Coordinates of C-alpha atoms in Angstrom, one line a residue:
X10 CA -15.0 18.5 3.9
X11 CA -13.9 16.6 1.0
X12 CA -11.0 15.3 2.5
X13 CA -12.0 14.3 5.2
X14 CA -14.7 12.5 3.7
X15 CA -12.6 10.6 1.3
X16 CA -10.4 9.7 4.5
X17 CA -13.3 8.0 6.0
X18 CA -13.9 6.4 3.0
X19 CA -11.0 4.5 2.6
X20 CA -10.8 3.7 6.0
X21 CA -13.8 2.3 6.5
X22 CA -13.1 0.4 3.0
X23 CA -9.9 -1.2 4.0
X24 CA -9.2 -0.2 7.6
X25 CA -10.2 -3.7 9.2
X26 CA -8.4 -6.1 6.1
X27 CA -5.4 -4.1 5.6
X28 CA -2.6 -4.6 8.7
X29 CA -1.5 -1.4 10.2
X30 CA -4.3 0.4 7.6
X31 CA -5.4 3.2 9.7
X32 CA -6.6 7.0 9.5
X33 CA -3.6 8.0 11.2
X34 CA -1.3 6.8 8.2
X35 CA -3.5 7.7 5.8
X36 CA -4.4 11.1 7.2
X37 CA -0.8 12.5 5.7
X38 CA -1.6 11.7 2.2
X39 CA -4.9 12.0 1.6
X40 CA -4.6 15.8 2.5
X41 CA -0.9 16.1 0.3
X42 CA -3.1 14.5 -2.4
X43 CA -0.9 11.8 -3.0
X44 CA -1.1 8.1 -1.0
X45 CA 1.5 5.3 -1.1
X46 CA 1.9 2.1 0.9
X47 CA 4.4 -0.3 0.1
X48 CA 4.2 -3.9 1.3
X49 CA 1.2 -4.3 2.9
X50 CA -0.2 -7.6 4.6
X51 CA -4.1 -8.6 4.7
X52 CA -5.8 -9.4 8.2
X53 CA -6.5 -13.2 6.8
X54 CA -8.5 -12.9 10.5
X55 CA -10.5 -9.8 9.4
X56 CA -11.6 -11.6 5.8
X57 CA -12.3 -15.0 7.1
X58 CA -14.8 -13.5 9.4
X59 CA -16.6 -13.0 6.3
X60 CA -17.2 -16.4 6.5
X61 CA -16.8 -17.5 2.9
X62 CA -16.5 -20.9 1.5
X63 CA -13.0 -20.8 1.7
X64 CA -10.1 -20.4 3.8
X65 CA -7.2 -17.0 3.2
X66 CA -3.9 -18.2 4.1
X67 CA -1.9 -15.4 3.4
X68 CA -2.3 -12.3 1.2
X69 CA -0.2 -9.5 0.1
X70 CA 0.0 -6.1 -1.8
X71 CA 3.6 -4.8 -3.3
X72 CA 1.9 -1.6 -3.3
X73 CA -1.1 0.6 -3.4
X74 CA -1.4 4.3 -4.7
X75 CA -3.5 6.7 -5.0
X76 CA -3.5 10.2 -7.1
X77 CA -5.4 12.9 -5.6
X78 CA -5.1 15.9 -8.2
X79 CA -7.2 18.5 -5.5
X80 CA -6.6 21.2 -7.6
X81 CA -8.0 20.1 -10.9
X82 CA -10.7 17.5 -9.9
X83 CA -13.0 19.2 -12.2
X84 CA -11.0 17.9 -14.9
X85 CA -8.3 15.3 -13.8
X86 CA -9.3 11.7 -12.7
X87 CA -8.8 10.6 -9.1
X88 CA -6.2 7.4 -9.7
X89 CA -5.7 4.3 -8.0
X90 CA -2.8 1.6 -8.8
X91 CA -2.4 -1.6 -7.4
X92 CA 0.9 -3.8 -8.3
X93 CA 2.1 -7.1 -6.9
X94 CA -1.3 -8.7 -5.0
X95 CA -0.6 -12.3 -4.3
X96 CA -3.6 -14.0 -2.7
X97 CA -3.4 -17.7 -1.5
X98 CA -6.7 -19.2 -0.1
X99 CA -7.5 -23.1 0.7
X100 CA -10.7 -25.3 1.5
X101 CA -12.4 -24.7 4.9
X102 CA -11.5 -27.8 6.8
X103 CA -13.7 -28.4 9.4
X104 CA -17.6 -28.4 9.1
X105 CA -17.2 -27.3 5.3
X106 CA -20.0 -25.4 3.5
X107 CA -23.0 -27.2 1.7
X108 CA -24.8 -24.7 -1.3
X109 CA -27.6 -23.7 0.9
X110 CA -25.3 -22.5 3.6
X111 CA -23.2 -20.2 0.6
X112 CA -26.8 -18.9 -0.2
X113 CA -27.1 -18.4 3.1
X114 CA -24.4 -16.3 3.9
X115 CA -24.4 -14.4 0.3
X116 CA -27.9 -13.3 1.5
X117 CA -27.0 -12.3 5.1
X118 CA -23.8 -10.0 3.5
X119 CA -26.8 -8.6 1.1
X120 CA -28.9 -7.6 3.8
X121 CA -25.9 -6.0 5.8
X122 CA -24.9 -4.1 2.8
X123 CA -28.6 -2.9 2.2
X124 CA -29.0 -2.4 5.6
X125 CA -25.4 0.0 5.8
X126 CA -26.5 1.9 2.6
X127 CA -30.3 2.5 4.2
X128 CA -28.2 3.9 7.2
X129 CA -26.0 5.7 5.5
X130 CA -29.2 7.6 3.1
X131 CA -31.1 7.9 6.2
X132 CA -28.1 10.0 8.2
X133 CA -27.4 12.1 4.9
X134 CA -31.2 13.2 4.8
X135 CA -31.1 14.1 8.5
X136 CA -28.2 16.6 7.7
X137 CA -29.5 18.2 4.9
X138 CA -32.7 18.6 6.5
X139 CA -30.4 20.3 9.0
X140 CA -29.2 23.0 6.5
X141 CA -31.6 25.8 6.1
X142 CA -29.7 29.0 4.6
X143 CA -28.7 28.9 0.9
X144 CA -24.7 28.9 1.7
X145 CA -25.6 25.7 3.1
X146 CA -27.6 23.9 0.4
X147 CA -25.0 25.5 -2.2
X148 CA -22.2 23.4 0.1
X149 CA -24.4 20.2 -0.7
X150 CA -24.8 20.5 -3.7
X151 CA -20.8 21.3 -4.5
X152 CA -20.2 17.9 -2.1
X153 CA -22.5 15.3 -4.3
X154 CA -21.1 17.0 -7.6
X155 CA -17.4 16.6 -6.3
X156 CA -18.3 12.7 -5.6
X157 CA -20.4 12.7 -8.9
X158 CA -17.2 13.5 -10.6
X159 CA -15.0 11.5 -8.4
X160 CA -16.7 8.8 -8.9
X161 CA -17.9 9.1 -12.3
X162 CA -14.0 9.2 -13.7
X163 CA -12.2 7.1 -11.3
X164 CA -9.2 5.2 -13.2
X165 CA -7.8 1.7 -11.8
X166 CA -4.8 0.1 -12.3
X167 CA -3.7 -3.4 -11.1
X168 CA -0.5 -5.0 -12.1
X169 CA 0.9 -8.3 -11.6
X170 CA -1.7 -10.2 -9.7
X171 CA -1.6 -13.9 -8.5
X172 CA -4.4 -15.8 -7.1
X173 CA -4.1 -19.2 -6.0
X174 CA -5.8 -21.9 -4.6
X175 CA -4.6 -25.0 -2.7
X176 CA -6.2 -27.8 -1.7
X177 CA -4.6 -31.0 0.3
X178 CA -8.0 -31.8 2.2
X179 CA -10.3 -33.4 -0.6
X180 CA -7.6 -35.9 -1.5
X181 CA -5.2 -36.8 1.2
X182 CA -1.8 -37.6 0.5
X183 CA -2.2 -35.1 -2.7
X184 CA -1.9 -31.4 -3.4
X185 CA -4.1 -30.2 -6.1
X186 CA -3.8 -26.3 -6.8
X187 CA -5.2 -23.8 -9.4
X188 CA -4.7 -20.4 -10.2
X189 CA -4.9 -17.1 -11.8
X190 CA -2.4 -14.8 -12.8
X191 CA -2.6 -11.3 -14.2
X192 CA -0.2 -8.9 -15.9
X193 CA -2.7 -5.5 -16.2
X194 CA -5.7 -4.5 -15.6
X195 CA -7.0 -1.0 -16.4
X196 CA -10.5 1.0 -16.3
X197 CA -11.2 4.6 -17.1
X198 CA -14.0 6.5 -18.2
X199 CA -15.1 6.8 -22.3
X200 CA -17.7 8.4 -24.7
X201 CA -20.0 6.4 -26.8
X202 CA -16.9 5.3 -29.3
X203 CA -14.8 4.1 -26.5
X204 CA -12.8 6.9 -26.5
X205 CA -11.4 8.5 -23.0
X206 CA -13.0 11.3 -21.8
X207 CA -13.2 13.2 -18.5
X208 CA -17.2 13.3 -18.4
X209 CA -18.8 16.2 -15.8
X210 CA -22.4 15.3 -15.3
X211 CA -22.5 18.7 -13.1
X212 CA -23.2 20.5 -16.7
X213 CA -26.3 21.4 -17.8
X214 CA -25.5 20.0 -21.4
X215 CA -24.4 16.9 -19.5
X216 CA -26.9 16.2 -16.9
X217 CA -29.5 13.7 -19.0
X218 CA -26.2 11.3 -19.1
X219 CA -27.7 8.6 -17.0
X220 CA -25.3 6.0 -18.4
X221 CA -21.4 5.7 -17.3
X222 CA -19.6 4.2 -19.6
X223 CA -16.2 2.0 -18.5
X224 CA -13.8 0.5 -20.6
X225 CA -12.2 -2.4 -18.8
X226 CA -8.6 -4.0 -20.5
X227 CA -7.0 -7.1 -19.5
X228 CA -3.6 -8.2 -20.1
X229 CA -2.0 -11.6 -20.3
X230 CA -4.9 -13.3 -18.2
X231 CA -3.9 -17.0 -17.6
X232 CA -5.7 -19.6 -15.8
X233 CA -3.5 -22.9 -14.1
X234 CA -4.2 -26.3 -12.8
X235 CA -2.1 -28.9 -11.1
X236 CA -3.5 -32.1 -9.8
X237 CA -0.6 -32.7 -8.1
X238 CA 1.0 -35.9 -7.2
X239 CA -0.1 -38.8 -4.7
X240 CA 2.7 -39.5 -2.1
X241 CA 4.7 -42.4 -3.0

């Protein structure tokens, strides 16, 4: 149940933005407890559909991995790592956007995702209104725990990330750019003093723990800007 529920999960996460992302591929190592894909390419389609305020021209990602430990979830962290993302984006160039219509739009995504999330309560109250023995509440109750602790302890690692912007509409004849680049960033669980823990809110002694507390470290952030030069 787990498994496949985690399978869904990342599918329905990154199936449509990821090319060649589906559950198929993904099947494999979700249930091995180990995931790697090397070289993938991001439906620039898929994400401009979102219709932001700006334009993906190409994106990319050396490779992604995740670290199932099935056997010890209960005290080891699920893992993620991310390494080599290069993201290049541009101005829209026809119509544009005006700050109403970004309002606009970031309202519309916040009613879908409210709208996905009331869905998604709604249809996990219908099934346990389904289960009437105490085998199946038990079940329950295991599930939410095992996502409590997934969740609650999930460690992130991105590596060597590049972000850049380019711009040749605003000022014809020129090609202004800026950027971001990043060597690390990590986040994992801690106490109170910062320290890293693997925290289990299923305990009793643990179960007034209302706050999560994430430690977030960033290395060798940079920010870059380059007006360019005027043709001539």
């Amino acid at each position: 149940m787990a498994k496949t529920l985690l399978l869904n999960t990342l599918s329905d996460l990154f199936g449509d933005y990821v090319v060649g992302l589906s559950k198929e591929n993904l099947k494999v190592g979700v249930f091995k407890g180990k995931i790697e894909l090397n070289d993938l390419q991001l439906n620039e389609n898929s994400v401009n559909e979102l219709q932001l305020p700006l334009t993906v021209l190409h994106g990319s990602v050396e490779k992604f991995l995740v670290d199932i430990p099935w056997l010890a979830l209960d005290k080891e962290p699920v893992k993620v790592e991310i390494a080599g993302v290069n993201l290049l984006v541009g101005p829209i160039q026809q119509g544009g956007w005006d700050d109403k219509e970004v309002k606009k739009r970031r309202l519309e995504i916040k009613k879908m995702q409210l709208a996905s999330a009331e869905k998604e309560f709604k249809e996990k109250l219908e099934k346990a209104g389904q289960k009437t023995n105490k085998k199946e509440e038990g079940d329950i109750n295991w599930v939410e725990g095992l996502v409590m602790k997934i969740v609650d302890n999930l460690q992130i690692k991105i590596k060597d990330v590049h972000i850049r912007y380019e711009d040749a509409v605003s000022s014809p004849g020129r090609l202004m750019a800026a950027g971001i680049t990043l060597d690390a960033l990590r986040v994992h669980t801690t106490d109170a003093e910062w320290r890293e823990i693997f925290l289990d809110r299923t305990k009793q002694e643990n179960r007034a723990i209302t706050i999560v507390r994430k430690l977030l470290r960033m290395e060798r952030l940079a920010v870059y800007f380059d007006t360019g030069r005027g043709e001539g």
